[in-house]
PDB file of C-alpha atoms in Angstrom:
ATOM      1  CA  UNK A 124     -49.921  34.020  37.876  1.00 85.00           C
ATOM      2  CA  UNK A 125     -52.655  36.279  39.242  1.00 91.00           C
ATOM      3  CA  UNK A 126     -55.083  34.995  40.882  1.00 90.00           C
ATOM      4  CA  UNK A 127     -58.078  34.685  38.546  1.00 89.00           C
ATOM      5  CA  UNK A 128     -56.175  33.203  36.111  1.00 94.00           C
ATOM      6  CA  UNK A 129     -55.910  29.799  38.581  1.00 93.00           C
ATOM      7  CA  UNK A 130     -59.313  29.959  39.011  1.00 92.00           C
ATOM      8  CA  UNK A 131     -60.115  29.934  35.689  1.00 93.00           C
ATOM      9  CA  UNK A 132     -58.050  27.055  34.947  1.00 95.00           C
ATOM     10  CA  UNK A 133     -59.451  25.233  37.880  1.00 94.00           C
ATOM     11  CA  UNK A 134     -62.806  26.008  36.780  1.00 95.00           C
ATOM     12  CA  UNK A 135     -61.522  25.092  33.268  1.00 96.00           C
ATOM     13  CA  UNK A 136     -60.264  21.309  35.025  1.00 96.00           C
ATOM     14  CA  UNK A 137     -63.644  20.831  37.152  1.00 96.00           C
ATOM     15  CA  UNK A 138     -65.361  21.596  34.404  1.00 97.00           C
ATOM     16  CA  UNK A 139     -63.810  18.692  32.499  1.00 97.00           C
ATOM     17  CA  UNK A 140     -63.134  16.642  34.522  1.00 97.00           C
ATOM     18  CA  UNK A 141     -67.489  16.604  35.276  1.00 97.00           C
ATOM     19  CA  UNK A 142     -67.907  15.879  31.576  1.00 97.00           C
ATOM     20  CA  UNK A 143     -65.699  13.306  31.736  1.00 97.00           C
ATOM     21  CA  UNK A 144     -67.713  11.547  34.642  1.00 97.00           C
ATOM     22  CA  UNK A 145     -70.338  11.978  32.472  1.00 97.00           C
ATOM     23  CA  UNK A 146     -68.963  10.644  29.462  1.00 97.00           C
ATOM     24  CA  UNK A 147     -68.547   7.783  31.277  1.00 96.00           C
ATOM     25  CA  UNK A 148     -71.639   7.199  33.094  1.00 96.00           C
ATOM     26  CA  UNK A 149     -73.405   7.882  29.712  1.00 94.00           C
ATOM     27  CA  UNK A 150     -71.468   5.776  27.228  1.00 93.00           C
ATOM     28  CA  UNK A 151     -70.376   2.871  29.499  1.00 93.00           C
ATOM     29  CA  UNK A 152     -72.578   2.681  32.336  1.00 95.00           C
ATOM     30  CA  UNK A 153     -76.473   3.800  31.192  1.00 94.00           C
ATOM     31  CA  UNK A 154     -75.490   2.283  27.659  1.00 92.00           C
ATOM     32  CA  UNK A 155     -75.903  -1.223  29.413  1.00 94.00           C
ATOM     33  CA  UNK A 156     -78.982  -0.118  30.988  1.00 93.00           C
ATOM     34  CA  UNK A 157     -82.044   0.352  28.634  1.00 95.00           C
ATOM     35  CA  UNK A 158     -85.176   1.025  29.643  1.00 93.00           C
ATOM     36  CA  UNK A 159     -87.322   0.201  27.322  1.00 93.00           C
ATOM     37  CA  UNK A 160     -85.545   0.179  24.241  1.00 93.00           C
ATOM     38  CA  UNK A 161     -84.051   3.498  25.242  1.00 96.00           C
ATOM     39  CA  UNK A 162     -81.035   5.266  26.747  1.00 94.00           C
ATOM     40  CA  UNK A 163     -80.736   8.196  28.304  1.00 96.00           C
ATOM     41  CA  UNK A 164     -79.121  11.568  27.587  1.00 95.00           C
ATOM     42  CA  UNK A 165     -77.303  12.974  30.873  1.00 96.00           C
ATOM     43  CA  UNK A 166     -74.913  14.846  29.323  1.00 97.00           C
ATOM     44  CA  UNK A 167     -77.880  17.705  27.667  1.00 97.00           C
ATOM     45  CA  UNK A 168     -78.706  17.833  30.933  1.00 98.00           C
ATOM     46  CA  UNK A 169     -75.487  18.960  32.432  1.00 97.00           C
ATOM     47  CA  UNK A 170     -75.165  21.827  29.062  1.00 98.00           C
ATOM     48  CA  UNK A 171     -78.384  23.043  30.384  1.00 98.00           C
ATOM     49  CA  UNK A 172     -77.526  23.680  33.955  1.00 97.00           C
ATOM     50  CA  UNK A 173     -74.512  25.445  32.785  1.00 97.00           C
ATOM     51  CA  UNK A 174     -75.679  27.721  30.845  1.00 97.00           C
ATOM     52  CA  UNK A 175     -78.493  28.770  33.411  1.00 97.00           C
ATOM     53  CA  UNK A 176     -76.825  29.139  35.943  1.00 97.00           C
ATOM     54  CA  UNK A 177     -73.012  29.916  34.377  1.00 96.00           C
ATOM     55  CA  UNK A 178     -74.168  31.896  31.550  1.00 95.00           C
ATOM     56  CA  UNK A 179     -73.952  31.585  27.402  1.00 97.00           C
ATOM     57  CA  UNK A 180     -69.872  31.505  26.785  1.00 96.00           C
ATOM     58  CA  UNK A 181     -69.812  29.092  29.826  1.00 97.00           C
ATOM     59  CA  UNK A 182     -72.832  26.759  28.424  1.00 97.00           C
ATOM     60  CA  UNK A 183     -71.308  27.318  24.672  1.00 98.00           C
ATOM     61  CA  UNK A 184     -68.057  26.326  25.740  1.00 97.00           C
ATOM     62  CA  UNK A 185     -69.299  23.188  28.286  1.00 98.00           C
ATOM     63  CA  UNK A 186     -72.055  22.602  25.279  1.00 98.00           C
ATOM     64  CA  UNK A 187     -68.999  22.144  22.738  1.00 98.00           C
ATOM     65  CA  UNK A 188     -67.401  19.590  24.742  1.00 98.00           C
ATOM     66  CA  UNK A 189     -70.147  17.455  25.689  1.00 98.00           C
ATOM     67  CA  UNK A 190     -71.412  17.564  21.894  1.00 97.00           C
ATOM     68  CA  UNK A 191     -68.079  16.151  21.179  1.00 97.00           C
ATOM     69  CA  UNK A 192     -68.536  13.087  23.682  1.00 96.00           C
ATOM     70  CA  UNK A 193     -72.064  12.749  23.530  1.00 95.00           C
ATOM     71  CA  UNK A 194     -71.109  12.227  19.644  1.00 95.00           C
ATOM     72  CA  UNK A 195     -68.357   9.913  19.994  1.00 94.00           C
ATOM     73  CA  UNK A 196     -70.559   8.368  22.968  1.00 91.00           C
ATOM     74  CA  UNK A 197     -73.471   7.400  20.335  1.00 90.00           C
ATOM     75  CA  UNK A 198     -71.534   7.137  17.365  1.00 88.00           C
ATOM     76  CA  UNK A 199     -73.016  10.397  15.555  1.00 86.00           C
ATOM     77  CA  UNK A 200     -71.517  12.687  13.744  1.00 87.00           C
ATOM     78  CA  UNK A 201     -71.733  16.172  14.458  1.00 93.00           C
ATOM     79  CA  UNK A 202     -75.354  16.454  15.719  1.00 93.00           C
ATOM     80  CA  UNK A 203     -74.810  16.784  18.707  1.00 97.00           C
ATOM     81  CA  UNK A 204     -71.518  19.420  18.434  1.00 97.00           C
ATOM     82  CA  UNK A 205     -73.598  21.739  17.008  1.00 97.00           C
ATOM     83  CA  UNK A 206     -76.794  20.932  18.674  1.00 97.00           C
ATOM     84  CA  UNK A 207     -75.441  21.378  22.104  1.00 98.00           C
ATOM     85  CA  UNK A 208     -73.219  24.334  21.481  1.00 98.00           C
ATOM     86  CA  UNK A 209     -76.351  25.983  20.753  1.00 98.00           C
ATOM     87  CA  UNK A 210     -78.433  24.809  23.261  1.00 98.00           C
ATOM     88  CA  UNK A 211     -75.647  25.953  26.287  1.00 98.00           C
ATOM     89  CA  UNK A 212     -75.433  29.333  24.548  1.00 98.00           C
ATOM     90  CA  UNK A 213     -79.336  29.149  24.105  1.00 98.00           C
ATOM     91  CA  UNK A 214     -79.993  29.008  27.506  1.00 98.00           C
ATOM     92  CA  UNK A 215     -77.147  30.938  28.945  1.00 97.00           C
ATOM     93  CA  UNK A 216     -78.957  33.738  26.772  1.00 97.00           C
ATOM     94  CA  UNK A 217     -82.291  33.252  28.234  1.00 97.00           C
ATOM     95  CA  UNK A 218     -81.302  33.253  31.880  1.00 96.00           C
ATOM     96  CA  UNK A 219     -79.207  36.531  30.928  1.00 95.00           C
ATOM     97  CA  UNK A 220     -82.086  38.104  30.249  1.00 95.00           C
ATOM     98  CA  UNK A 221     -85.542  36.077  29.701  1.00 94.00           C
ATOM     99  CA  UNK A 222     -85.962  33.143  33.008  1.00 95.00           C
ATOM    100  CA  UNK A 223     -85.481  33.032  36.481  1.00 94.00           C
ATOM    101  CA  UNK A 224     -82.378  30.926  37.566  1.00 94.00           C
ATOM    102  CA  UNK A 225     -84.381  28.002  39.625  1.00 95.00           C
ATOM    103  CA  UNK A 226     -85.438  24.435  39.399  1.00 97.00           C
ATOM    104  CA  UNK A 227     -88.699  24.595  37.580  1.00 97.00           C
ATOM    105  CA  UNK A 228     -86.637  26.740  34.723  1.00 97.00           C
ATOM    106  CA  UNK A 229     -84.112  24.400  34.691  1.00 98.00           C
ATOM    107  CA  UNK A 230     -86.854  21.406  34.327  1.00 98.00           C
ATOM    108  CA  UNK A 231     -88.697  23.501  31.357  1.00 98.00           C
ATOM    109  CA  UNK A 232     -85.402  23.706  29.483  1.00 98.00           C
ATOM    110  CA  UNK A 233     -84.273  20.499  29.814  1.00 98.00           C
ATOM    111  CA  UNK A 234     -87.395  18.876  28.624  1.00 98.00           C
ATOM    112  CA  UNK A 235     -87.534  20.969  25.701  1.00 98.00           C
ATOM    113  CA  UNK A 236     -83.823  20.063  25.290  1.00 98.00           C
ATOM    114  CA  UNK A 237     -84.201  16.932  24.532  1.00 98.00           C
ATOM    115  CA  UNK A 238     -87.916  16.747  23.068  1.00 98.00           C
ATOM    116  CA  UNK A 239     -85.501  19.115  20.122  1.00 97.00           C
ATOM    117  CA  UNK A 240     -82.554  16.567  20.416  1.00 97.00           C
ATOM    118  CA  UNK A 241     -84.823  13.752  19.996  1.00 96.00           C
ATOM    119  CA  UNK A 242     -86.837  15.143  17.142  1.00 96.00           C
ATOM    120  CA  UNK A 243     -83.344  15.773  15.901  1.00 95.00           C
ATOM    121  CA  UNK A 244     -82.221  12.422  15.939  1.00 94.00           C
ATOM    122  CA  UNK A 245     -85.379  11.216  14.228  1.00 95.00           C
ATOM    123  CA  UNK A 246     -85.289  14.016  11.446  1.00 94.00           C
ATOM    124  CA  UNK A 247     -83.984  11.385   8.806  1.00 92.00           C
ATOM    125  CA  UNK A 248     -85.573   8.441   9.813  1.00 93.00           C
ATOM    126  CA  UNK A 249     -88.849  10.461   9.395  1.00 94.00           C
ATOM    127  CA  UNK A 250     -88.636  12.651   6.183  1.00 94.00           C
ATOM    128  CA  UNK A 251     -85.804  10.785   4.060  1.00 94.00           C
ATOM    129  CA  UNK A 252     -86.447   7.092   4.781  1.00 93.00           C
ATOM    130  CA  UNK A 253     -90.463   7.417   5.667  1.00 93.00           C
ATOM    131  CA  UNK A 254     -90.547   5.383   8.947  1.00 94.00           C
ATOM    132  CA  UNK A 255     -93.631   5.266  10.295  1.00 94.00           C
ATOM    133  CA  UNK A 256     -94.175   8.600  12.729  1.00 95.00           C
ATOM    134  CA  UNK A 257     -95.523   6.782  15.890  1.00 96.00           C
ATOM    135  CA  UNK A 258     -93.212   4.484  16.550  1.00 94.00           C
ATOM    136  CA  UNK A 259     -90.183   7.627  16.317  1.00 95.00           C
ATOM    137  CA  UNK A 260     -92.330   9.616  18.695  1.00 96.00           C
ATOM    138  CA  UNK A 261     -93.017   6.840  21.176  1.00 97.00           C
ATOM    139  CA  UNK A 262     -88.866   6.230  21.336  1.00 96.00           C
ATOM    140  CA  UNK A 263     -88.379   9.689  21.757  1.00 96.00           C
ATOM    141  CA  UNK A 264     -90.508  10.601  24.202  1.00 97.00           C
ATOM    142  CA  UNK A 265     -89.622   7.386  26.551  1.00 98.00           C
ATOM    143  CA  UNK A 266     -86.138   8.672  25.877  1.00 97.00           C
ATOM    144  CA  UNK A 267     -86.405  12.290  27.089  1.00 98.00           C
ATOM    145  CA  UNK A 268     -88.606  10.646  30.058  1.00 98.00           C
ATOM    146  CA  UNK A 269     -85.839   8.139  30.960  1.00 97.00           C
ATOM    147  CA  UNK A 270     -83.418  11.219  31.008  1.00 97.00           C
ATOM    148  CA  UNK A 271     -85.853  13.341  32.767  1.00 98.00           C
ATOM    149  CA  UNK A 272     -85.392  10.627  35.480  1.00 97.00           C
ATOM    150  CA  UNK A 273     -81.610  12.657  35.684  1.00 97.00           C
ATOM    151  CA  UNK A 274     -82.879  16.075  36.118  1.00 97.00           C
ATOM    152  CA  UNK A 275     -82.331  16.048  39.970  1.00 97.00           C
ATOM    153  CA  UNK A 276     -79.585  15.093  40.748  1.00 97.00           C
ATOM    154  CA  UNK A 277     -78.096  16.877  37.140  1.00 97.00           C
ATOM    155  CA  UNK A 278     -79.560  20.103  39.121  1.00 98.00           C
ATOM    156  CA  UNK A 279     -77.939  19.538  42.071  1.00 97.00           C
ATOM    157  CA  UNK A 280     -74.763  19.210  40.279  1.00 96.00           C
ATOM    158  CA  UNK A 281     -74.854  22.290  38.008  1.00 96.00           C
ATOM    159  CA  UNK A 282     -75.892  24.694  40.821  1.00 96.00           C
ATOM    160  CA  UNK A 283     -72.982  23.642  42.864  1.00 95.00           C
ATOM    161  CA  UNK A 284     -70.414  23.987  40.732  1.00 93.00           C
ATOM    162  CA  UNK A 285     -72.046  27.765  39.501  1.00 93.00           C
ATOM    163  CA  UNK A 286     -72.071  28.755  43.228  1.00 91.00           C
ATOM    164  CA  UNK A 287     -68.339  27.116  43.952  1.00 86.00           C
ATOM    165  CA  UNK A 288     -67.477  29.688  40.656  1.00 82.00           C
ATOM    166  CA  UNK A 289     -69.409  32.721  41.850  1.00 78.00           C
ATOM    167  CA  UNK A 290     -67.620  32.052  45.464  1.00 69.00           C
TER     168      UNK A 290
END
């Protein structure tokens, strides 16, 4: 087995272990710590970081895995699987061609991703079940704000994983 193959296997295992820890945190720890009635989403923050620092292919792969775990943790169907795969690939493409790979870009991408995910979560309630829009937007904004509290630790984690992969 070549060194490149060994490094690839180690990198996949490390990303898998990190996703598992984040899944446990999101599904078992933070699900018991609601703030103003909302729960944070931390798996999308990791997908943004991987896409930003490691490119579109790693972003899409980690997004697929994180999306499956997020759907399991939140009891969703395939919403997060599809959305986080596209998110990882999209942020990866943006970082390859358009935006810089730094903290301001990470924070902006995280906020935009969380707002889009919140809108996707509320779309059915808003359009088909005709729930009050202000209440849904309030919940979406609170979920985004609560999730953004974890942006700095996730930035440090994903940045260190990317630096380790390049070394």
